[in-house]
Coordinates of C-alpha atoms in Angstrom, one line a residue:
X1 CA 16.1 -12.2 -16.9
X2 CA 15.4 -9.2 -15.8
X3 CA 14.5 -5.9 -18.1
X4 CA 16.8 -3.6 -17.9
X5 CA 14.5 -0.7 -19.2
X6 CA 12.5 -1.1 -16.3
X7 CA 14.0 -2.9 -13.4
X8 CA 16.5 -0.2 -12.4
X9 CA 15.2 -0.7 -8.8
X10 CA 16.0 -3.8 -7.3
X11 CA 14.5 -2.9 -3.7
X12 CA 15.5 -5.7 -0.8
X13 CA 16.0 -9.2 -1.4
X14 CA 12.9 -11.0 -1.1
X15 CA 13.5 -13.9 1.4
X16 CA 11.0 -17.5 1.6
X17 CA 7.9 -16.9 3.6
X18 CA 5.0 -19.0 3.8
X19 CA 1.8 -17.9 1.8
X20 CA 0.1 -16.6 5.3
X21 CA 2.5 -14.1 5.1
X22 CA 2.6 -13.0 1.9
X23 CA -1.1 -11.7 2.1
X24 CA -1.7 -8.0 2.9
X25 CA -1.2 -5.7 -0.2
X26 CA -4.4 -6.8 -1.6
X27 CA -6.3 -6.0 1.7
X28 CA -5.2 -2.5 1.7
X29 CA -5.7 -1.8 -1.7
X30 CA -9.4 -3.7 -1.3
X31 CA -10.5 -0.6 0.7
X32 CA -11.4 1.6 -2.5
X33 CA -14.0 -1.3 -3.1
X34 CA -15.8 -0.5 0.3
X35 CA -15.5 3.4 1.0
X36 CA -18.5 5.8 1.5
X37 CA -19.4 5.9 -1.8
X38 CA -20.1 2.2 -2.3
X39 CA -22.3 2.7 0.5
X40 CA -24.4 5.2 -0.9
X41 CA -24.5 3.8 -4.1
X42 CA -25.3 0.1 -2.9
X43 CA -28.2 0.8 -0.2
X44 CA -29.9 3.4 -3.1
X45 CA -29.9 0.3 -5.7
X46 CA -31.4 -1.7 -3.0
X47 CA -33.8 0.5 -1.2
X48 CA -35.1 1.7 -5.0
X49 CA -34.8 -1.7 -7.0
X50 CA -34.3 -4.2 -4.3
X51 CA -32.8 -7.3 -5.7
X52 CA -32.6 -6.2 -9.2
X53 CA -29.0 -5.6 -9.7
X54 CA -26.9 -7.8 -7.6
X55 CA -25.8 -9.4 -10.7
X56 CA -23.9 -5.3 -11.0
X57 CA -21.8 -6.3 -7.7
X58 CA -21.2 -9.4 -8.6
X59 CA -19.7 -8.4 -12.0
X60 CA -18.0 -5.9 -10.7
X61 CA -15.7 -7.6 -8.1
X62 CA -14.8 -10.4 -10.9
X63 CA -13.2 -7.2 -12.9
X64 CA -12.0 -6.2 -10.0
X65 CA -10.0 -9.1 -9.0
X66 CA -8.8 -8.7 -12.4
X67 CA -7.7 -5.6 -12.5
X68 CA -5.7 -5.4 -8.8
X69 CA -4.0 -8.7 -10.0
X70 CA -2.7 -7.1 -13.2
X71 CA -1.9 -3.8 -11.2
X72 CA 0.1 -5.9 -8.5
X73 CA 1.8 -8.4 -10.5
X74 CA 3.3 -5.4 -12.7
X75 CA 5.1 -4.0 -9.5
X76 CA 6.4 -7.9 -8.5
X77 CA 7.7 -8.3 -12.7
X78 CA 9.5 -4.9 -13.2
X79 CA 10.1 -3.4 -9.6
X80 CA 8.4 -0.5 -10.2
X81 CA 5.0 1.0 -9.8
X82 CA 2.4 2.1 -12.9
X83 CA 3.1 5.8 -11.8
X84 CA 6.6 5.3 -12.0
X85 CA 7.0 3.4 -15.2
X86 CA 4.6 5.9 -17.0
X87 CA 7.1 8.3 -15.3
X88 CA 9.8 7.0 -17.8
X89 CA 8.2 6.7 -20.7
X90 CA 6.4 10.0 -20.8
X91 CA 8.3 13.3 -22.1
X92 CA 8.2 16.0 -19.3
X93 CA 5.3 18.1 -20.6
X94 CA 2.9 14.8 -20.9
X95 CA 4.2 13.3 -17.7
X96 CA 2.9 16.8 -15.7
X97 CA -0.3 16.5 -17.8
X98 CA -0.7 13.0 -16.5
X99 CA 0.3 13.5 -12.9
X100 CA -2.1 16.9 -12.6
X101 CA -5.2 14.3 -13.8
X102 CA -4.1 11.2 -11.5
X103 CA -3.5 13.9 -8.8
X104 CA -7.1 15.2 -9.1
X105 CA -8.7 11.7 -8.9
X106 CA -6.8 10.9 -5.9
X107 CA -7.7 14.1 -4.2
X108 CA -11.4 13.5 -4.9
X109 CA -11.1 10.2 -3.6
X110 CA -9.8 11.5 -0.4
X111 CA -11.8 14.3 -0.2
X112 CA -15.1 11.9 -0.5
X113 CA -13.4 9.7 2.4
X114 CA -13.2 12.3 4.5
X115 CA -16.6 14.0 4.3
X116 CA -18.0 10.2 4.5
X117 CA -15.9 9.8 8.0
X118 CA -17.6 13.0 9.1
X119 CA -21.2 11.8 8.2
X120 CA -20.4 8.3 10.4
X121 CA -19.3 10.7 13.5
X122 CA -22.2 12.9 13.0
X123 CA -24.3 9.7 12.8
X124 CA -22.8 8.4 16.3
X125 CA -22.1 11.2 18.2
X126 CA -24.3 14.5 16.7
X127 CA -21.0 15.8 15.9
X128 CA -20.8 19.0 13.3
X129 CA -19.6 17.9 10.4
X130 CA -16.5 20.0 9.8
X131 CA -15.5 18.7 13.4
X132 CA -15.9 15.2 12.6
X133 CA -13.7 15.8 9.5
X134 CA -10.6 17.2 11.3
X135 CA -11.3 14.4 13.5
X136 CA -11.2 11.9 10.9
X137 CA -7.9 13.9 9.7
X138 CA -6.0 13.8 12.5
X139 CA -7.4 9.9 13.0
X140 CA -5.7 9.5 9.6
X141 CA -2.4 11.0 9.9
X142 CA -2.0 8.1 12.7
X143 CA -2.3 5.8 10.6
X144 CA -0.4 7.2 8.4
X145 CA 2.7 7.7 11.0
X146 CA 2.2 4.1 11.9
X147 CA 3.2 3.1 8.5
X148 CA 6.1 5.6 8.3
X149 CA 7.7 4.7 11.9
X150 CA 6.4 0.6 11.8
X151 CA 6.8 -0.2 8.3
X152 CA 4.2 -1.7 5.6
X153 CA 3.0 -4.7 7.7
X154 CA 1.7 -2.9 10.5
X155 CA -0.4 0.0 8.5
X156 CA -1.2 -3.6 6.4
X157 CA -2.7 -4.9 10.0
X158 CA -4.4 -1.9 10.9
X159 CA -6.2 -1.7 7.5
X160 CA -6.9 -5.5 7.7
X161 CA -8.7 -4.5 11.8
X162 CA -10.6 -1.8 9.8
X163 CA -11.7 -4.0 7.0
X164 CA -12.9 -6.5 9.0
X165 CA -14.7 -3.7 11.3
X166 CA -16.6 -2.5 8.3
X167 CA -17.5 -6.3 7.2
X168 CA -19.2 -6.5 10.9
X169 CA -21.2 -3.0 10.4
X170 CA -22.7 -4.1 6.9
X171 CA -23.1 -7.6 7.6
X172 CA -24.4 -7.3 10.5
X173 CA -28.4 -6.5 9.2
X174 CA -28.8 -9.3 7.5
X175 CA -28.6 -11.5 10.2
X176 CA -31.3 -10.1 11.8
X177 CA -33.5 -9.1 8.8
X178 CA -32.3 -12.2 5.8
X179 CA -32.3 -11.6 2.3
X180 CA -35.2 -13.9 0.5
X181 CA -33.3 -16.2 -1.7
X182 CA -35.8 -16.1 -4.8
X183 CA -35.0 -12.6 -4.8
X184 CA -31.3 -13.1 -4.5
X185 CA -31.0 -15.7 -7.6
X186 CA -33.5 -13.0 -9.7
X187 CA -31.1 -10.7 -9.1
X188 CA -28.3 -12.4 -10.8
X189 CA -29.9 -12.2 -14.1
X190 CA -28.3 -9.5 -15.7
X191 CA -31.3 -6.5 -16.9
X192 CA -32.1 -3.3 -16.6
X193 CA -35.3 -1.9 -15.9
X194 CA -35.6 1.8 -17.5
X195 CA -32.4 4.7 -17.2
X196 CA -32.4 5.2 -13.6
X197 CA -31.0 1.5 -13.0
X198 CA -28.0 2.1 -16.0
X199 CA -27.4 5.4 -14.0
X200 CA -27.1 3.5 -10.8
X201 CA -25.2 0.4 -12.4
X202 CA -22.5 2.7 -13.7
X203 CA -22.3 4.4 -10.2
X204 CA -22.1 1.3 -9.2
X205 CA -19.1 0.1 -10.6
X206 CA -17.4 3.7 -11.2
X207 CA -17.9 3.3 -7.2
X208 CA -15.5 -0.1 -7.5
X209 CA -13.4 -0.5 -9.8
X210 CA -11.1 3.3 -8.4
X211 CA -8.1 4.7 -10.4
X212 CA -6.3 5.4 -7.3
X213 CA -6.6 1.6 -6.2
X214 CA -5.0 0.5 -9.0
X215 CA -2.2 2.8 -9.3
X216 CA -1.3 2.1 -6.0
X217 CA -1.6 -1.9 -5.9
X218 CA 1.7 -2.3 -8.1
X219 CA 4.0 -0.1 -5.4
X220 CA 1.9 -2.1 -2.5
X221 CA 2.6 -5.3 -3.7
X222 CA 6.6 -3.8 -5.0
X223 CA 7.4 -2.5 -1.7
X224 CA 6.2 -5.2 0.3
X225 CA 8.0 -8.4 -1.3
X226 CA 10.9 -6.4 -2.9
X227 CA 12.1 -7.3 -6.3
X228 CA 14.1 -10.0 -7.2
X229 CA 16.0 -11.0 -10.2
X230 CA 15.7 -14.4 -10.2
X231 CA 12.3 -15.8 -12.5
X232 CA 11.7 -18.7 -10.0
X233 CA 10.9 -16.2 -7.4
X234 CA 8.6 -13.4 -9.2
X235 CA 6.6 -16.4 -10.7
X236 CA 6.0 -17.6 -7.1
X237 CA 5.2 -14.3 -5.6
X238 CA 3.1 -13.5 -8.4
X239 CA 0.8 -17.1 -7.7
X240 CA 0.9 -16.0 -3.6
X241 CA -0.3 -12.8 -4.8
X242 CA -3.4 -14.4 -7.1
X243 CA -4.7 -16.2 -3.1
X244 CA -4.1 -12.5 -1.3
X245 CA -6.6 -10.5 -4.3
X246 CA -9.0 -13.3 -4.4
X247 CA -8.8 -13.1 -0.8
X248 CA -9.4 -9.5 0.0
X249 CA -12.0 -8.8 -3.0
X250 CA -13.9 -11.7 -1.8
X251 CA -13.9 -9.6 1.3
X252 CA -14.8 -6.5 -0.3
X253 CA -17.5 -8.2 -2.8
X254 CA -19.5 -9.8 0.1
X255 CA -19.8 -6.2 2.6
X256 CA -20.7 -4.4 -1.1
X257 CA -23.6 -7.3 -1.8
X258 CA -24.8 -7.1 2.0
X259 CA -25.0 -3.7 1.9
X260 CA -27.1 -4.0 -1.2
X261 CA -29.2 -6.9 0.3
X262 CA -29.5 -5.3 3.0
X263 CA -31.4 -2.7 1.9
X264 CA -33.5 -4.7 -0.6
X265 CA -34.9 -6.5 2.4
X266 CA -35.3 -4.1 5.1
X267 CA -35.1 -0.6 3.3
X268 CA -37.3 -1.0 0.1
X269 CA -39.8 2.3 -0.4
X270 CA -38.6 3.6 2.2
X271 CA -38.3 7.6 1.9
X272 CA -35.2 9.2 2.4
X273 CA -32.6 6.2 1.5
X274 CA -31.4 8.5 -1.5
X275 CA -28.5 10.4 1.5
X276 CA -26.3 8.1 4.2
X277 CA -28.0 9.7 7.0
X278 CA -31.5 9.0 5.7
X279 CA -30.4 5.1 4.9
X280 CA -28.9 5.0 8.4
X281 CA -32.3 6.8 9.9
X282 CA -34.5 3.8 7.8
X283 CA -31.9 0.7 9.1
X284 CA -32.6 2.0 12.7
X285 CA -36.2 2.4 12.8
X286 CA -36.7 -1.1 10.2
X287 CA -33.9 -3.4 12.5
X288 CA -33.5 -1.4 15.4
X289 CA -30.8 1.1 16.8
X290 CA -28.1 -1.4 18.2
X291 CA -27.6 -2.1 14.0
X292 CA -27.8 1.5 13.4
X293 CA -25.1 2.2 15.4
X294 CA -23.4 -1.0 14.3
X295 CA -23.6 0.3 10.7
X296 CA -22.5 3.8 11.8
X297 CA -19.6 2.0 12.7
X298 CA -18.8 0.4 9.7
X299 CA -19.1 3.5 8.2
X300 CA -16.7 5.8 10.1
X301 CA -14.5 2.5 9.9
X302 CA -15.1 3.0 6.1
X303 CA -13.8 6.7 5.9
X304 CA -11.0 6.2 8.0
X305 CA -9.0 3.1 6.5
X306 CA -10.6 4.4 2.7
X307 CA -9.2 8.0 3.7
X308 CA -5.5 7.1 4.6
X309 CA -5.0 4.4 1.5
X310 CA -6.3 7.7 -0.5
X311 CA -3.8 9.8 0.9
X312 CA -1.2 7.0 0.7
X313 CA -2.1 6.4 -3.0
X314 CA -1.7 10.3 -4.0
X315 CA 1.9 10.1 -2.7
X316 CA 2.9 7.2 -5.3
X317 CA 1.4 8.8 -8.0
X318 CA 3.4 12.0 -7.0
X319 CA 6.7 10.1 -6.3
X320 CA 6.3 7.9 -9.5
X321 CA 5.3 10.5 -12.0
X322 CA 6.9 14.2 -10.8
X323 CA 9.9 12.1 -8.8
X324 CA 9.3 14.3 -6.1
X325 CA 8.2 13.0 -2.7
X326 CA 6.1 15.0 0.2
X327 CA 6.2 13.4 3.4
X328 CA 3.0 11.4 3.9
X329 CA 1.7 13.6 7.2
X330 CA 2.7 16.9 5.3
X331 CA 0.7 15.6 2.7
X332 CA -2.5 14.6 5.1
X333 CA -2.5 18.2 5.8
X334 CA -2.7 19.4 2.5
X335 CA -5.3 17.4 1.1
X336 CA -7.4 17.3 4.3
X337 CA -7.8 21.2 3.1
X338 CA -10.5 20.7 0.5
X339 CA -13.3 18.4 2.4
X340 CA -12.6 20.6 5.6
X341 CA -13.8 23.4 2.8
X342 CA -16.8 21.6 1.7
X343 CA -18.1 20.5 5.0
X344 CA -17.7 24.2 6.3
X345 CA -19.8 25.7 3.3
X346 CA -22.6 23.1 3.9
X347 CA -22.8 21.0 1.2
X348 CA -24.8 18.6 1.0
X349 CA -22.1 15.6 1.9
X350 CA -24.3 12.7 -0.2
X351 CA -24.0 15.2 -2.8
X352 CA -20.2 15.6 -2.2
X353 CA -19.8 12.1 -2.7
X354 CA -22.2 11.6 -5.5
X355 CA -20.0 14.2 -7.6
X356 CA -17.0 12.8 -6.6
X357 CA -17.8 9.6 -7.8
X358 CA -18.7 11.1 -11.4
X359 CA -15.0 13.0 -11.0
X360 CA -13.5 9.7 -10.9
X361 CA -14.8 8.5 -13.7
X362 CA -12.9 10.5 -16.0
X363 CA -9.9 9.3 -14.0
X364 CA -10.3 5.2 -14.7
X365 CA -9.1 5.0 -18.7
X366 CA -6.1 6.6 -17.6
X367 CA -5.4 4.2 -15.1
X368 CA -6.9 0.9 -16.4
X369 CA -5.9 1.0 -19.8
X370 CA -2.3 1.6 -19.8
X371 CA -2.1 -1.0 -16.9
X372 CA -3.5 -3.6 -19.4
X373 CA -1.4 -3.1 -22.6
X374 CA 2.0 -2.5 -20.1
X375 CA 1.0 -6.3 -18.5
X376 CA 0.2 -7.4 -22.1
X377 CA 3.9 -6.1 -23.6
X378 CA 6.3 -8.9 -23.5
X379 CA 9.1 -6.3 -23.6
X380 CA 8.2 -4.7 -20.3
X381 CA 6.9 -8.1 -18.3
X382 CA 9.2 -10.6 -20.0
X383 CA 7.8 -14.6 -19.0
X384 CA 5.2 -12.9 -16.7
X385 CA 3.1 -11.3 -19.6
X386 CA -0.6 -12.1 -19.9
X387 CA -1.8 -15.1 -21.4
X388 CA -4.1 -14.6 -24.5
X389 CA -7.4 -15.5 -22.3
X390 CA -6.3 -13.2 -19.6
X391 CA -5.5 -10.0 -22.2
X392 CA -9.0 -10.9 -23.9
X393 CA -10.6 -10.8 -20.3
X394 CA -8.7 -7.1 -19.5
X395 CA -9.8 -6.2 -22.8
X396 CA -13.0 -7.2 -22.5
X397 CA -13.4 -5.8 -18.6
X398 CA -11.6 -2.3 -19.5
X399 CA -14.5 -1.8 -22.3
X400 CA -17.1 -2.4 -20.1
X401 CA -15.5 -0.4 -17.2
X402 CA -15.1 2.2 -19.2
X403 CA -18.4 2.3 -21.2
X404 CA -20.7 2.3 -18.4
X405 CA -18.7 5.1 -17.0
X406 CA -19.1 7.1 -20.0
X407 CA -22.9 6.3 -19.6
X408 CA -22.7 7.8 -16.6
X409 CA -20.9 10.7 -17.0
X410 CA -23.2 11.2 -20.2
X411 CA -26.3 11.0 -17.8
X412 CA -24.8 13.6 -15.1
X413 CA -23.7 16.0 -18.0
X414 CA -27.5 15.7 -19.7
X415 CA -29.0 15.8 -16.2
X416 CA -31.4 12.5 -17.6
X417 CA -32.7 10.0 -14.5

C-alpha cells in the first residue's frame, strides 16, 4: 500500500522488462565517482604514497554502493525524489535555506567539471582555457538537449559511451606499466602514515561519495521506471536496481583504483604530479605519449559526462525543493557563468578543483543524513524500509563519511599538511 503522504505522484505505469533493461540510472549517477577531482586526488595519493591507501578507494566505493542504493530505492518506494520530499516537509523559510546550500554544492560541482573539461582540451589541443570551457559548455548543453528531445534512455546511453571512454583513458596505463601485486595487497591494510595521508584520505572520499549524486539518484531511478502502486512491482525494481549500482560503482571503483595504481607504479617521486597537467606531463614521459593522450581523453571524457549530470542534478534539487523548474539548456547557461569566470581570471584550475572539493564537503550531511533516516522510517518507505543490518551499515558509513570530511575541512581551515 501505498503512502499517501508521499506518493502523490504516480508517474507512468511501469510495464515488465528484462533486468538488461532496467540498468542505466546507476551509470549516470556513477559519474560523480569519476569526475576531475577523483583524478587529481587519486594520481597525488599514488605519485606521493604509492600503494598506501588503496584500502581509501576500496572503502569508499562499498559506502558508495550503499548510499546510491538507499538514494535510488527512495525514489522507486514513494515516487518522489529526496529534493522533493524534503520539499514537503520543510516550512517555506527552511526549505529556501536548504535549496540555497544544495544549490551551492551543485554549482561547485559543475563549476569543477567544467574547468576540468578545459584542462583535458588544453592538454590535447593547447587550447586556452577559457576556450576549452565554453567548448565544454556548449558540448554539454548537447547532451543535455539529447535528454530533453530523446528521453532518459538515450542521455542514459550517451553517459554509459562516456563512462566507458574514461574507463579506457585510466585503465589504459596499467597495461603497459602493471601494478606489483605485493604492493597492491599492502595497500589494503587500512593506516595512515603522518597528516598529509588523512588530508588526502578525506579528499579522497569527499571526492566520492558527492551530495549532488545522491540527490539526484532517487529522481533518476523515479523517472525512469515510473511508480507503481502495486508492492510486487517496487520490491522487484528495487532488487533490479541493487544489479545496476553494483554494476556501475564496480565501474567507477575500478577507473578510481587504476588511476591510483597507476600512479604508484609509474608516477612515484616524480615532481610536479601535485596539478593534472603535471600528472599528465609525468604519464607521457614515464609510459609514452600515445597513453598521454589516451588519459587526456579520459579526462575531457571525465568533464563532459561529470559536467552535464551536474547540471542535470542542480535542476532536481531546484524543481524538488523551490517547485520551480528552469529549462535544462537555460540552466547550462547560467551555471556555465562561474567556471568561464575563474578560467578567465587565471586561477590556478587544480586549485579550483581542490577548493571545490572542500566546498562540497559541507554539502554531504545535508544530503546523506536525511537520506538515511527517510529510508530507515517505516512511515515514509512502508515494506521497503531498511533492514536493521542495513540502517547499522548507513549509520555506520554516514559517520565515517562525514568525519573524515570534517577532518578535512578542519585541515584546509588550519592550513596543517
Amino acid at each position: 500500500m501505498a503512502i499517501p503522504t508521499l506518493t502523490g505522484r504516480t508517474g507512468r505505469k511501469p510495464r515488465r522488462r528484462s533486468g538488461l533493461l532496467l540498468l542505466g540510472p546507476a551509470f549516470v549517477a556513477s559519474v560523480a565517482y569519476v569526475d576531475p577531482g577523483n583524478v587529481a586526488a587519486n594520481l597525488t595519493a599514488g605519485a606521493n604514497f604509492g600503494y598506501l591507501l588503496v584500502w581509501v578507494l576500496v572503502a569508499a566505493n562499498a559506502m558508495a554502493v550503499l548510499v546510491q542504493y538507499q538514494s535510488a530505492k527512495l525514489g522507486l518506494a514513494t515516487g518522489l525524489s529526496l529534493p522533493e520530499i524534503l520539499g514537503r516537509r520543510l516550512n517555506t523559510r527552511r526549505r529556501r535555506l536548504y535549496w540555497a546550500q544544495a544549490e551551492l554544492v551543485a554549482g561547485a560541482t559543475d563549476m569543477a567539471e567544467v574547468i576540468g573539461g578545459a584542462v583535458a582540451l588544453n592538454l590535447l589541443f593547447g587550447l586556452p582555457l577559457l576556450a576549452g570551457g565554453v567548448i565544454i559548455g556548449l558540448a554539454s548543453m548537447l547532451l543535455l538537449a539529447l535528454q530533453s528531445s530523446r528521453g532518459q534512455k538515450s542521455f542514459e546511453y550517451a553517459i554509459m559511451v562516456l563512462l566507458a571512454v574514461i574507463a579506457v583513458g585510466f585503465v589504459s596505463g596499467l597495461f603497459v606499466h602493471p601494478p606489483q601485486a605485493g604492493g597492491v595487497v599492502s595497500g589494503l591494510v587500512p593506516r595512515f602514515e603522518g597528516t598529509d595521508t588523512v588530508l588526502l584520505a578525506a579528499s579522497m572520499l569527499g571526492a566520492t561519495v558527492m551530495p549532488h549524486a545522491i540527490y539526484l539518484h532517487s529522481s533518476l531511478a523515479r523517472d525512469r521506471h515510473g511508480f507503481s502502486e502495486n508492492p510486487a512491482v517496487r520490491t522487484r525494481l528495487i532488487r533490479a536496481t541493487r544489479f545496476d549500482v553494483a554494476g556501475a560503482l564496480m565501474l567507477a571503483g575500478v577507473v578510481n583504483i587504476a588511476m591510483l595504481l597507476l600512479a604508484a607504479s609509474s608516477l612515484r617521486g616524480i615532481d610536479g604530479t601535485d596539478t593534472i597537467a603535471g600528472a599528465h606531463a609525468a604519464v607521457s614521459s614515464a609510459l609514452g605519449p600515445v597513453i598521454g593522450v589516451v588519459f587526456a581523453i579520459g579526462l575531457l571524457a571525465s568533464g563532459l559526462a561529470s559536467t552535464s549530470v551536474g547540471c542535470y542534478a542542480g535542476a532536481t534539487i531546484m524543481g524538488g525543493l523551490l517547485k520551480f523548474r528552469v529549462p535544462l539548456l537555460t540552466r547550462r547557461v547560467i551555471t556555465l557563468i562561474p567556471a568561464l569566470l575563474i578560467l578567465g581570471v587565471g586561477i590556478e584550475p587544480t586549485l579550483a578543483l581542490v577548493l571545490s572539493q572542500v566546498l562540497l564537503s559541507f554539502g554531504i550531511p545535508f544530503a546523506l543524513i536525511p537520506l538515511i533516516r527517510l529510508t530507515g522510517n517505516r512511515e515514509v518507505m512502508g515494506i521497503h524500509t531498511d533492514s536493521t543490518p542495513l540502517k547499522i551499515a548507513g549509520w555506520t558509513s554516514a559517520t565515517l563519511i562525514v568525519g573524515l570530511n570534517c577532518v578535512l575541512i578542519a585541515l584546509t581551515i588550519t592550513g596543517q599538511s
